[in-house]
Structure formats: C-alpha cells, structure tokens
Amino acid sequence: MDVVQDIVIVGAGLAGLATALGLHRKGVKSLVLESSLTMRTSGFAFTTWSNAWRVLDALGVGDKVRDHHVLLESFSVMSAASGDISAVMGLSGVQGKMGMHEVRCVRRDFLLETLATELPKDTIQYSSKIVSIEEDGNLTLLHLANGSIIRAKVLIGSDGINSVVAKYLGLKKPSSSGRWATRGFAEYPNGHEFKHEFLQINGAGFRCGFIPCSAKNMYWFFTWMPSQHGEEKVDESINMMREFVIKNLTTSKVPQEMIEVIKRSEMSEVVSSPLNYRFPMSVLFGNITKRNICVIGDALHPMTPDLGQGACSALEDSIILSRYLSDAVHQGKIEVGLEKFAKSRRWRCASVVATAYIVGSLQESSNSFVTFLRDKVLAGTMARALLKVSDYDYGNI
C-alpha cells in the first residue's frame, strides 16, 4: 500500500493527540501513527499546571478532565534529613499574569482517552511502526514495518525520547542526567483522608513526591542517583524496587503514612527509567524542523521532571503548532509555518530544560552545604519557580 497523507503525526502520546485535536478544531485533518497495538498509558499520572489547563480548555476538554481530578490547594516541601517543612506555597486562588493558577494531578490514561475520543474516527492508526524515513521531492516517505509506505506532505514527530523523526533530523541523542525514577499509584476504594496537597520530600540523595489525583487514589514518584559502584540493582523486580524506595524513606524523616502509600501501590512493569534530557544548546541550535518536518514533545525537549513541565510543555507545543500549521496549510506555506513554530519554542524549551536540571540536582543532593542552602535559603525560591514557569503566554489556538 502506498498512500499520500496531508499531515502525519508519529506517536499517539500526549503531544501527538493534542496536536491532532488542535488541528481538528481548526478544520485541518491529520493521521496519527502509533507503533503499539493499543493506546499507551505508561506513567500513571502527571502534575498539570496552569499552562496545561489553558491548552486543555482551548482544546475543549478541560472541564471533562477537571471533573475527575481534585484541585490541589498547596505545595509543601519537606527536608528528608530533618523532617521539617522548609517551604509552603498556596496553589489554589493564586493570581498569575495569565489568570488564576490551577494545579491538579491528572491520570495519564484518562487524559489520553479523553483526547482520543474527541478525534474523528480512524484518526489514529495503531500497529504502525516506522522503520525508515526518506525524502521524495516535496514529500516525506515513511516506510512502515508492515511493508506499507505513506507519503506525507507534513511530518510531525511526537514519538518520544527515542524519536525516529528526531534522529532523521540529525538531533543528538538525549543526554543522561545520571538519575533514575520510579513511580506508583495507590487506590483507596473507600476514599483516603490525605489533604489536597502536593508534598515533596528533598535530600538524602533522593527526591520524592505524593499527590492525590482524586478522593480515591494517590500518585507518587521517587528519583535518585545510583551509586557509581552499581550495587543498587533494584530494578530486577517490582518487589525489589518497592523495598528499595521504602528503605530510603524509612531511614529518612518521612511520615509513616506516606510509606504506607507506597506499600499498597501498583507499580509499573517498567520498574524504573533513566531521567534523560536534551542538552539546551541542541534545542536552541539543532534541527528541530527541516522542510516539512518538525518534532514536538519529548522528541523535541526531553527534560527531567523537577518542574513538572514535561507534559505541560508538550501541550504548549501542541497549541502553538496547531495555530501556525493550520494557518500555513491554508496559505500553502508549510515551511514558513514550521519555522515560526521552531522560533517560538527554542528559547522557552531550552530554558525550562536547563532550569529543571538545575533544580533537580539541588533538590536531590545529600551534600551538607547544598542541603543547608536548599532547606534554609532556596526552598521558597524553588517552590515559587513551579508557578512562575507555568505562568506563560503562548497565545490562542
């Protein structure tokens, strides 16, 4: 089979589906290719900050998502070394440049399914793995594993951190931060009594957070830097990883009720994952677009999770690309539209990637001087950075 498609989006993750929906709202059709057999829902949940909610509202799905996730009222930072609260920041009712701040922890599977159901039938084509890409005049040829070929007038790579499209554009592979992460999700069928609070615990060589998604579930994450000697080979099973996390928290000043959350949690079959990021200079000066091709989401700006902006930045990409690309399609100036997108994203994405890396390194450090600086001097500043980075104007759809 050899077919021509106007716009092909590679990857049915958050960035890909949101971009497809943004284009649909502008009257532009696209085809989303997904390599897996069904919708990918790994990751459990993510913190959705104000910049992401403005995108979801523009796409027409904001209220559908709000109805199933509690509004977070505060953000608290606890020192793992002392157990003291080093910073408290309100999240609800806080005025920003772009309006009132809004923060919730959203289940990834729920959001992906919500976006998918808003798309026209047959927008998403599963079992469609790309094995190679080549140019063919003004078109881009996509060779699929099943032997079929798709000729795309526009190609958008939203295929994640190991992006085939990014590799084709010549972007360097993401760099390792030296840190790893594991995550879990605890269900409480009869409800829990945790406050609507994002609790983050820093120091002692790890960074950990607990966030309620709804009145009946809790999401948590744990990041750390393995020792240089490699004795922390704890990712061989879910039980070993759970014991590793609990051991670290138990030997620190972490509340027992938080440790109980981890004990009862479901954990991903992918027990742990490395935290990689794209070097900011590659975002600033690399080929993030070429001719009729561009990359978005983790294919463009993989980052460490320390500002909670990975998914939010992907949603920013989707709304900005939808705007520029839909105009370009109607004007017949695809390359101009993609260049406008690239220009608008380079500095923003590079600064978020760099800030997240620095904040994560400070938060996780067990160095005594850094611990003092983080807990006694910088705690409030780093907390406020979470709201500041989300208070961003990317225009309308």
Short mmCIF file of C-alpha atoms in Angstrom, two decimals:
data_model
loop_
_atom_site.label_atom_id
_atom_site.label_comp_id
_atom_site.label_asym_id
_atom_site.label_seq_id
_atom_site.Cartn_x
_atom_site.Cartn_y
_atom_site.Cartn_z
CA MET A 1 0.00 0.00 0.00
CA ASP A 2 1.30 3.46 -0.96
CA VAL A 3 -0.86 6.41 0.11
CA VAL A 4 -0.48 10.20 0.39
CA GLN A 5 -1.47 12.00 3.59
CA ASP A 6 -1.52 15.75 4.19
CA ILE A 7 -0.31 15.70 7.82
CA VAL A 8 1.15 12.65 9.57
CA ILE A 9 1.82 12.72 13.31
CA VAL A 10 4.10 9.96 14.59
CA GLY A 11 3.16 8.88 18.11
CA ALA A 12 -0.22 8.79 19.88
CA GLY A 13 1.08 10.16 23.14
CA LEU A 14 0.03 13.39 24.77
CA ALA A 15 1.75 15.75 22.32
CA GLY A 16 0.57 13.82 19.26
CA LEU A 17 -3.08 13.53 20.26
CA ALA A 18 -3.30 17.12 21.49
CA THR A 19 -1.81 18.37 18.22
CA ALA A 20 -4.21 16.25 16.19
CA LEU A 21 -7.12 17.65 18.19
CA GLY A 22 -5.83 21.21 17.88
CA LEU A 23 -5.63 20.82 14.11
CA HIS A 24 -9.09 19.23 14.06
CA ARG A 25 -10.53 22.22 15.93
CA LYS A 26 -9.02 24.41 13.18
CA GLY A 27 -10.58 22.29 10.43
CA VAL A 28 -7.36 20.51 9.43
CA LYS A 29 -7.23 16.72 9.14
CA SER A 30 -4.28 14.61 10.27
CA LEU A 31 -3.30 10.96 10.63
CA VAL A 32 -1.68 9.73 13.85
CA LEU A 33 0.59 6.68 13.56
CA GLU A 34 1.12 4.66 16.74
CA SER A 35 3.57 1.77 16.85
CA SER A 36 1.84 -0.10 19.70
CA LEU A 37 -1.25 -2.27 19.36
CA THR A 38 -3.36 -0.05 21.63
CA MET A 39 -3.19 3.25 23.50
CA ARG A 40 0.00 3.63 25.56
CA THR A 41 -0.78 4.65 29.14
CA SER A 42 2.52 4.20 30.99
CA GLY A 43 3.47 6.71 33.66
CA PHE A 44 0.27 6.63 35.79
CA ALA A 45 -0.17 10.40 36.20
CA PHE A 46 1.44 13.80 35.95
CA THR A 47 1.07 17.21 37.58
CA THR A 48 -0.95 19.51 35.35
CA TRP A 49 -0.06 23.16 35.92
CA SER A 50 -1.83 26.31 34.75
CA ASN A 51 -0.21 26.45 31.32
CA ALA A 52 -1.51 22.94 30.58
CA TRP A 53 -5.05 23.78 31.72
CA ARG A 54 -5.25 26.70 29.34
CA VAL A 55 -4.36 24.33 26.50
CA LEU A 56 -6.93 21.74 27.58
CA ASP A 57 -9.58 24.46 27.77
CA ALA A 58 -8.65 25.68 24.28
CA LEU A 59 -9.00 22.11 23.01
CA GLY A 60 -12.43 21.84 24.62
CA VAL A 61 -11.64 19.06 27.10
CA GLY A 62 -10.66 20.99 30.25
CA ASP A 63 -13.90 20.51 32.19
CA LYS A 64 -14.12 16.83 31.29
CA VAL A 65 -10.73 16.31 32.92
CA ARG A 66 -11.39 18.59 35.90
CA ASP A 67 -14.48 16.61 36.87
CA HIS A 68 -12.33 13.56 37.73
CA HIS A 69 -9.34 15.19 39.46
CA VAL A 70 -9.14 17.21 42.67
CA LEU A 71 -7.86 20.78 42.78
CA LEU A 72 -4.59 20.95 44.71
CA GLU A 73 -4.62 23.65 47.39
CA SER A 74 -0.98 23.77 48.48
CA PHE A 75 2.57 22.68 47.81
CA SER A 76 4.79 21.72 50.76
CA VAL A 77 8.48 20.88 50.78
CA MET A 78 9.89 18.63 53.49
CA SER A 79 13.54 18.01 54.29
CA ALA A 80 14.36 14.31 54.18
CA ALA A 81 17.21 14.92 56.61
CA SER A 82 15.25 16.71 59.36
CA GLY A 83 11.59 16.09 58.58
CA ASP A 84 10.99 19.83 58.84
CA ILE A 85 8.80 21.68 56.36
CA SER A 86 11.12 24.10 54.57
CA ALA A 87 8.54 25.78 52.33
CA VAL A 88 4.76 26.01 51.95
CA MET A 89 3.09 27.64 48.96
CA GLY A 90 -0.56 28.09 48.11
CA LEU A 91 -1.69 26.73 44.76
CA SER A 92 -5.41 27.47 44.80
CA GLY A 93 -6.68 31.04 44.50
CA VAL A 94 -3.26 32.40 43.50
CA GLN A 95 -3.34 35.10 40.82
CA GLY A 96 -0.82 34.95 37.99
CA LYS A 97 -0.19 37.03 34.86
CA MET A 98 -2.37 34.69 32.81
CA GLY A 99 -5.14 34.32 35.37
CA MET A 100 -5.73 32.22 38.48
CA HIS A 101 -3.32 29.34 38.95
CA GLU A 102 -4.76 25.83 38.78
CA VAL A 103 -2.90 22.62 39.61
CA ARG A 104 -4.18 19.04 39.57
CA CYS A 105 -2.63 15.60 39.27
CA VAL A 106 -4.15 14.00 36.17
CA ARG A 107 -4.23 10.33 35.27
CA ARG A 108 -2.38 9.85 32.01
CA ASP A 109 -4.70 7.14 30.69
CA PHE A 110 -7.77 9.28 31.37
CA LEU A 111 -6.38 12.29 29.53
CA LEU A 112 -5.20 10.27 26.53
CA GLU A 113 -8.57 8.56 26.22
CA THR A 114 -10.37 11.90 26.55
CA LEU A 115 -8.30 13.42 23.73
CA ALA A 116 -8.71 10.34 21.55
CA THR A 117 -12.50 10.28 21.85
CA GLU A 118 -12.66 13.89 20.61
CA LEU A 119 -10.89 12.98 17.37
CA PRO A 120 -12.67 11.83 14.20
CA LYS A 121 -12.87 8.09 13.69
CA ASP A 122 -9.79 6.50 12.08
CA THR A 123 -7.52 9.42 13.03
CA ILE A 124 -5.30 7.03 15.00
CA GLN A 125 -3.72 4.09 13.15
CA TYR A 126 -2.23 1.52 15.54
CA SER A 127 0.45 -1.12 14.81
CA SER A 128 2.17 1.41 12.56
CA LYS A 129 5.86 1.39 13.39
CA ILE A 130 8.14 3.49 11.19
CA VAL A 131 11.36 1.75 10.20
CA SER A 132 12.83 4.41 7.91
CA ILE A 133 12.28 7.91 6.54
CA GLU A 134 13.39 9.39 3.25
CA GLU A 135 12.76 12.43 1.09
CA ASP A 136 10.80 12.24 -2.16
CA GLY A 137 10.65 15.68 -3.72
CA ASN A 138 8.26 17.78 -1.64
CA LEU A 139 7.00 14.71 0.20
CA THR A 140 8.44 12.60 3.02
CA LEU A 141 8.30 8.82 2.62
CA LEU A 142 7.53 6.78 5.71
CA HIS A 143 8.35 3.09 5.46
CA LEU A 144 6.34 1.06 7.97
CA ALA A 145 7.22 -2.29 9.49
CA ASN A 146 4.22 -3.92 7.81
CA GLY A 147 5.66 -3.07 4.39
CA SER A 148 3.36 -0.15 3.59
CA ILE A 149 4.55 3.31 2.58
CA ILE A 150 2.98 6.62 3.49
CA ARG A 151 3.86 9.80 1.64
CA ALA A 152 3.44 12.76 3.95
CA LYS A 153 3.11 16.39 2.94
CA VAL A 154 3.86 17.29 6.59
CA LEU A 155 5.54 15.05 9.16
CA ILE A 156 5.34 15.76 12.89
CA GLY A 157 7.49 13.65 15.20
CA SER A 158 5.89 13.19 18.60
CA ASP A 159 7.44 9.76 19.03
CA GLY A 160 9.11 10.27 22.38
CA ILE A 161 12.61 10.42 23.75
CA ASN A 162 13.95 7.81 21.29
CA SER A 163 12.34 9.58 18.35
CA VAL A 164 12.92 8.18 14.87
CA VAL A 165 11.98 11.57 13.44
CA ALA A 166 14.44 13.46 15.66
CA LYS A 167 17.18 11.07 14.59
CA TYR A 168 16.31 11.70 10.95
CA LEU A 169 16.56 15.46 11.53
CA GLY A 170 20.04 14.95 12.97
CA LEU A 171 19.30 15.85 16.58
CA LYS A 172 21.76 14.35 19.04
CA LYS A 173 20.57 11.63 21.37
CA PRO A 174 19.30 12.88 24.75
CA SER A 175 21.91 13.05 27.50
CA SER A 176 21.77 11.16 30.77
CA SER A 177 21.22 13.17 33.95
CA GLY A 178 22.72 10.30 35.94
CA ARG A 179 19.42 9.97 37.80
CA TRP A 180 16.63 7.38 37.70
CA ALA A 181 12.96 7.39 38.60
CA THR A 182 10.24 5.00 39.66
CA ARG A 183 6.54 5.73 40.16
CA GLY A 184 3.43 4.22 41.68
CA PHE A 185 -0.30 4.63 42.09
CA ALA A 186 -2.31 3.72 45.19
CA GLU A 187 -6.06 3.05 45.09
CA TYR A 188 -8.38 3.67 48.05
CA PRO A 189 -11.81 2.23 47.11
CA ASN A 190 -13.40 3.70 50.25
CA GLY A 191 -11.57 7.01 49.94
CA HIS A 192 -8.47 8.44 51.63
CA GLU A 193 -8.02 11.27 54.10
CA PHE A 194 -4.99 12.97 52.58
CA LYS A 195 -5.17 16.72 52.11
CA HIS A 196 -5.36 18.22 48.63
CA GLU A 197 -1.65 18.88 48.89
CA PHE A 198 1.42 18.21 46.78
CA LEU A 199 4.02 17.03 49.30
CA GLN A 200 7.60 16.91 48.04
CA ILE A 201 10.48 15.47 50.07
CA ASN A 202 14.02 16.50 49.10
CA GLY A 203 17.54 15.50 50.06
CA ALA A 204 19.36 12.42 51.36
CA GLY A 205 20.17 11.51 47.76
CA PHE A 206 16.58 11.31 46.55
CA ARG A 207 13.54 13.37 45.62
CA CYS A 208 10.07 12.04 46.35
CA GLY A 209 6.55 13.36 45.93
CA PHE A 210 2.99 12.40 46.91
CA ILE A 211 -0.04 13.87 45.13
CA PRO A 212 -3.74 12.96 45.28
CA CYS A 213 -5.41 12.58 41.88
CA SER A 214 -8.88 12.11 43.32
CA ALA A 215 -10.56 11.26 46.63
CA LYS A 216 -9.79 7.60 45.95
CA ASN A 217 -6.23 7.47 44.67
CA MET A 218 -2.70 8.81 45.21
CA TYR A 219 0.20 9.15 42.81
CA TRP A 220 3.81 9.13 43.95
CA PHE A 221 7.27 9.37 42.39
CA PHE A 222 10.80 8.70 43.59
CA THR A 223 14.00 9.83 41.85
CA TRP A 224 17.57 9.03 42.84
CA MET A 225 21.13 8.77 41.60
CA PRO A 226 22.51 5.22 41.68
CA SER A 227 25.93 4.79 43.22
CA GLN A 228 28.92 4.60 40.96
CA HIS A 229 29.54 1.05 42.13
CA GLY A 230 26.23 -0.20 40.81
CA GLU A 231 25.16 -2.11 43.91
CA GLU A 232 21.66 -0.62 43.64
CA LYS A 233 20.47 -3.08 41.02
CA VAL A 234 16.95 -2.90 42.32
CA ASP A 235 15.09 -2.80 39.03
CA GLU A 236 15.03 -6.57 38.58
CA SER A 237 11.54 -6.80 40.07
CA ILE A 238 8.72 -4.63 41.38
CA ASN A 239 9.18 -6.02 44.90
CA MET A 240 12.88 -5.17 44.95
CA MET A 241 12.20 -1.65 43.76
CA ARG A 242 9.43 -1.15 46.32
CA GLU A 243 11.75 -2.34 49.11
CA PHE A 244 14.48 -0.01 47.88
CA VAL A 245 12.17 3.02 47.97
CA ILE A 246 10.73 2.11 51.38
CA LYS A 247 14.22 1.56 52.82
CA ASN A 248 15.35 5.02 51.69
CA LEU A 249 12.26 6.69 53.09
CA THR A 250 12.34 4.73 56.35
CA THR A 251 15.93 5.77 57.08
CA SER A 252 14.94 9.40 56.48
CA LYS A 253 12.42 11.59 58.28
CA VAL A 254 9.47 10.68 56.05
CA PRO A 255 6.00 10.36 57.64
CA GLN A 256 4.86 6.75 58.09
CA GLU A 257 1.54 7.40 56.34
CA MET A 258 3.46 8.21 53.16
CA ILE A 259 5.42 5.00 53.37
CA GLU A 260 2.11 3.14 53.68
CA VAL A 261 1.03 4.69 50.36
CA ILE A 262 3.98 3.02 48.66
CA LYS A 263 3.34 -0.31 50.35
CA ARG A 264 -0.16 -0.56 48.89
CA SER A 265 0.68 0.84 45.45
CA GLU A 266 0.52 -0.58 41.98
CA MET A 267 3.83 -0.06 40.21
CA SER A 268 4.67 -0.08 36.52
CA GLU A 269 6.04 -3.18 34.81
CA VAL A 270 8.81 -0.84 33.68
CA VAL A 271 10.19 -0.76 37.20
CA SER A 272 12.48 2.23 36.73
CA SER A 273 13.62 4.52 33.97
CA PRO A 274 16.61 6.83 33.41
CA LEU A 275 15.99 10.56 33.52
CA ASN A 276 17.38 11.94 30.28
CA TYR A 277 17.26 15.42 28.83
CA ARG A 278 18.16 17.18 25.61
CA PHE A 279 21.12 19.46 26.01
CA PRO A 280 19.72 23.03 25.88
CA MET A 281 22.15 24.06 23.14
CA SER A 282 20.70 21.33 20.92
CA VAL A 283 17.23 22.76 21.48
CA LEU A 284 18.48 26.26 20.67
CA PHE A 285 20.53 25.46 17.59
CA GLY A 286 19.66 21.93 16.48
CA ASN A 287 17.44 20.94 13.54
CA ILE A 288 14.09 20.78 15.28
CA THR A 289 12.48 21.48 11.91
CA LYS A 290 13.53 20.89 8.33
CA ARG A 291 11.47 21.44 5.18
CA ASN A 292 8.09 19.89 6.03
CA ILE A 293 9.20 18.04 9.18
CA CYS A 294 9.30 19.03 12.85
CA VAL A 295 9.41 17.43 16.30
CA ILE A 296 7.36 18.13 19.44
CA GLY A 297 7.02 16.84 23.00
CA ASP A 298 9.73 14.53 24.28
CA ALA A 299 11.07 14.18 20.74
CA LEU A 300 11.94 17.88 20.95
CA HIS A 301 12.63 18.69 24.60
CA PRO A 302 13.02 15.67 26.90
CA MET A 303 13.63 17.02 30.39
CA THR A 304 13.98 15.89 33.98
CA PRO A 305 10.66 16.01 35.88
CA ASP A 306 11.74 18.50 38.54
CA LEU A 307 9.49 21.38 37.41
CA GLY A 308 6.58 19.13 36.43
CA GLN A 309 6.71 20.64 32.95
CA GLY A 310 7.37 17.71 30.60
CA ALA A 311 3.73 17.04 29.75
CA CYS A 312 2.77 20.71 30.16
CA SER A 313 5.43 21.77 27.65
CA ALA A 314 4.19 19.10 25.25
CA LEU A 315 0.72 20.62 25.47
CA GLU A 316 2.21 24.06 24.81
CA ASP A 317 3.83 22.61 21.69
CA SER A 318 0.51 21.25 20.50
CA ILE A 319 -1.41 24.50 20.73
CA ILE A 320 1.34 26.60 19.13
CA LEU A 321 1.97 24.13 16.32
CA SER A 322 -1.76 23.78 15.65
CA ARG A 323 -2.02 27.54 15.25
CA TYR A 324 0.97 28.03 12.96
CA LEU A 325 0.46 24.87 10.93
CA SER A 326 -3.25 25.38 10.29
CA ASP A 327 -2.54 28.89 9.02
CA ALA A 328 0.32 27.55 6.89
CA VAL A 329 -1.87 24.86 5.36
CA HIS A 330 -4.50 27.40 4.35
CA GLN A 331 -1.81 29.73 2.92
CA GLY A 332 0.24 26.97 1.27
CA LYS A 333 3.37 27.95 3.23
CA ILE A 334 4.23 24.86 5.29
CA GLU A 335 7.93 25.57 5.79
CA VAL A 336 7.20 29.12 6.95
CA GLY A 337 4.66 27.84 9.48
CA LEU A 338 7.06 25.24 10.89
CA GLU A 339 9.86 27.80 11.13
CA LYS A 340 7.57 30.10 13.10
CA PHE A 341 6.81 27.21 15.45
CA ALA A 342 10.51 26.43 15.90
CA LYS A 343 11.40 30.06 16.56
CA SER A 344 8.68 30.39 19.19
CA ARG A 345 9.76 27.23 21.05
CA ARG A 346 13.55 27.23 21.12
CA TRP A 347 14.24 29.67 23.97
CA ARG A 348 11.21 28.65 26.01
CA CYS A 349 12.01 24.92 25.87
CA ALA A 350 15.75 25.35 26.38
CA SER A 351 15.20 27.47 29.50
CA VAL A 352 12.71 25.00 31.00
CA VAL A 353 15.03 22.04 30.33
CA ALA A 354 18.00 23.84 31.92
CA THR A 355 16.05 25.06 34.94
CA ALA A 356 14.57 21.63 35.61
CA TYR A 357 18.02 20.03 35.51
CA ILE A 358 19.48 22.54 37.97
CA VAL A 359 16.51 22.40 40.36
CA GLY A 360 16.56 18.59 40.39
CA SER A 361 20.27 18.47 41.16
CA LEU A 362 19.81 20.83 44.11
CA GLN A 363 16.73 19.06 45.45
CA GLU A 364 18.25 15.60 45.41
CA SER A 365 21.71 16.40 46.74
CA SER A 366 22.88 14.95 50.06
CA ASN A 367 25.86 17.32 50.28
CA SER A 368 25.74 19.10 53.64
CA PHE A 369 26.36 22.58 52.22
CA VAL A 370 23.81 22.13 49.43
CA THR A 371 21.34 20.74 51.99
CA PHE A 372 21.69 23.85 54.15
CA LEU A 373 21.39 26.14 51.13
CA ARG A 374 18.36 24.25 49.77
CA ASP A 375 16.45 23.90 53.05
CA LYS A 376 17.25 27.25 54.67
CA VAL A 377 17.78 29.67 51.77
CA LEU A 378 16.42 28.44 48.45
CA ALA A 379 13.36 26.34 49.39
CA GLY A 380 10.86 29.13 48.84
CA THR A 381 12.52 30.32 45.65
CA MET A 382 12.48 26.83 44.11
CA ALA A 383 8.85 26.36 45.12
CA ARG A 384 7.81 29.64 43.52
CA ALA A 385 9.64 28.63 40.33
CA LEU A 386 6.94 25.99 39.79
CA LEU A 387 4.25 28.65 39.50
CA LYS A 388 6.44 31.10 37.61
CA VAL A 389 7.33 28.67 34.83
CA SER A 390 3.66 27.77 34.32
CA ASP A 391 2.57 31.41 34.07
CA TYR A 392 3.44 31.58 30.38
CA ASP A 393 1.65 33.28 27.47
CA TYR A 394 1.65 31.16 24.32
CA GLY A 395 -1.31 32.87 22.67
CA ASN A 396 -4.60 31.40 21.48
CA ILE A 397 -5.27 28.40 19.31
#
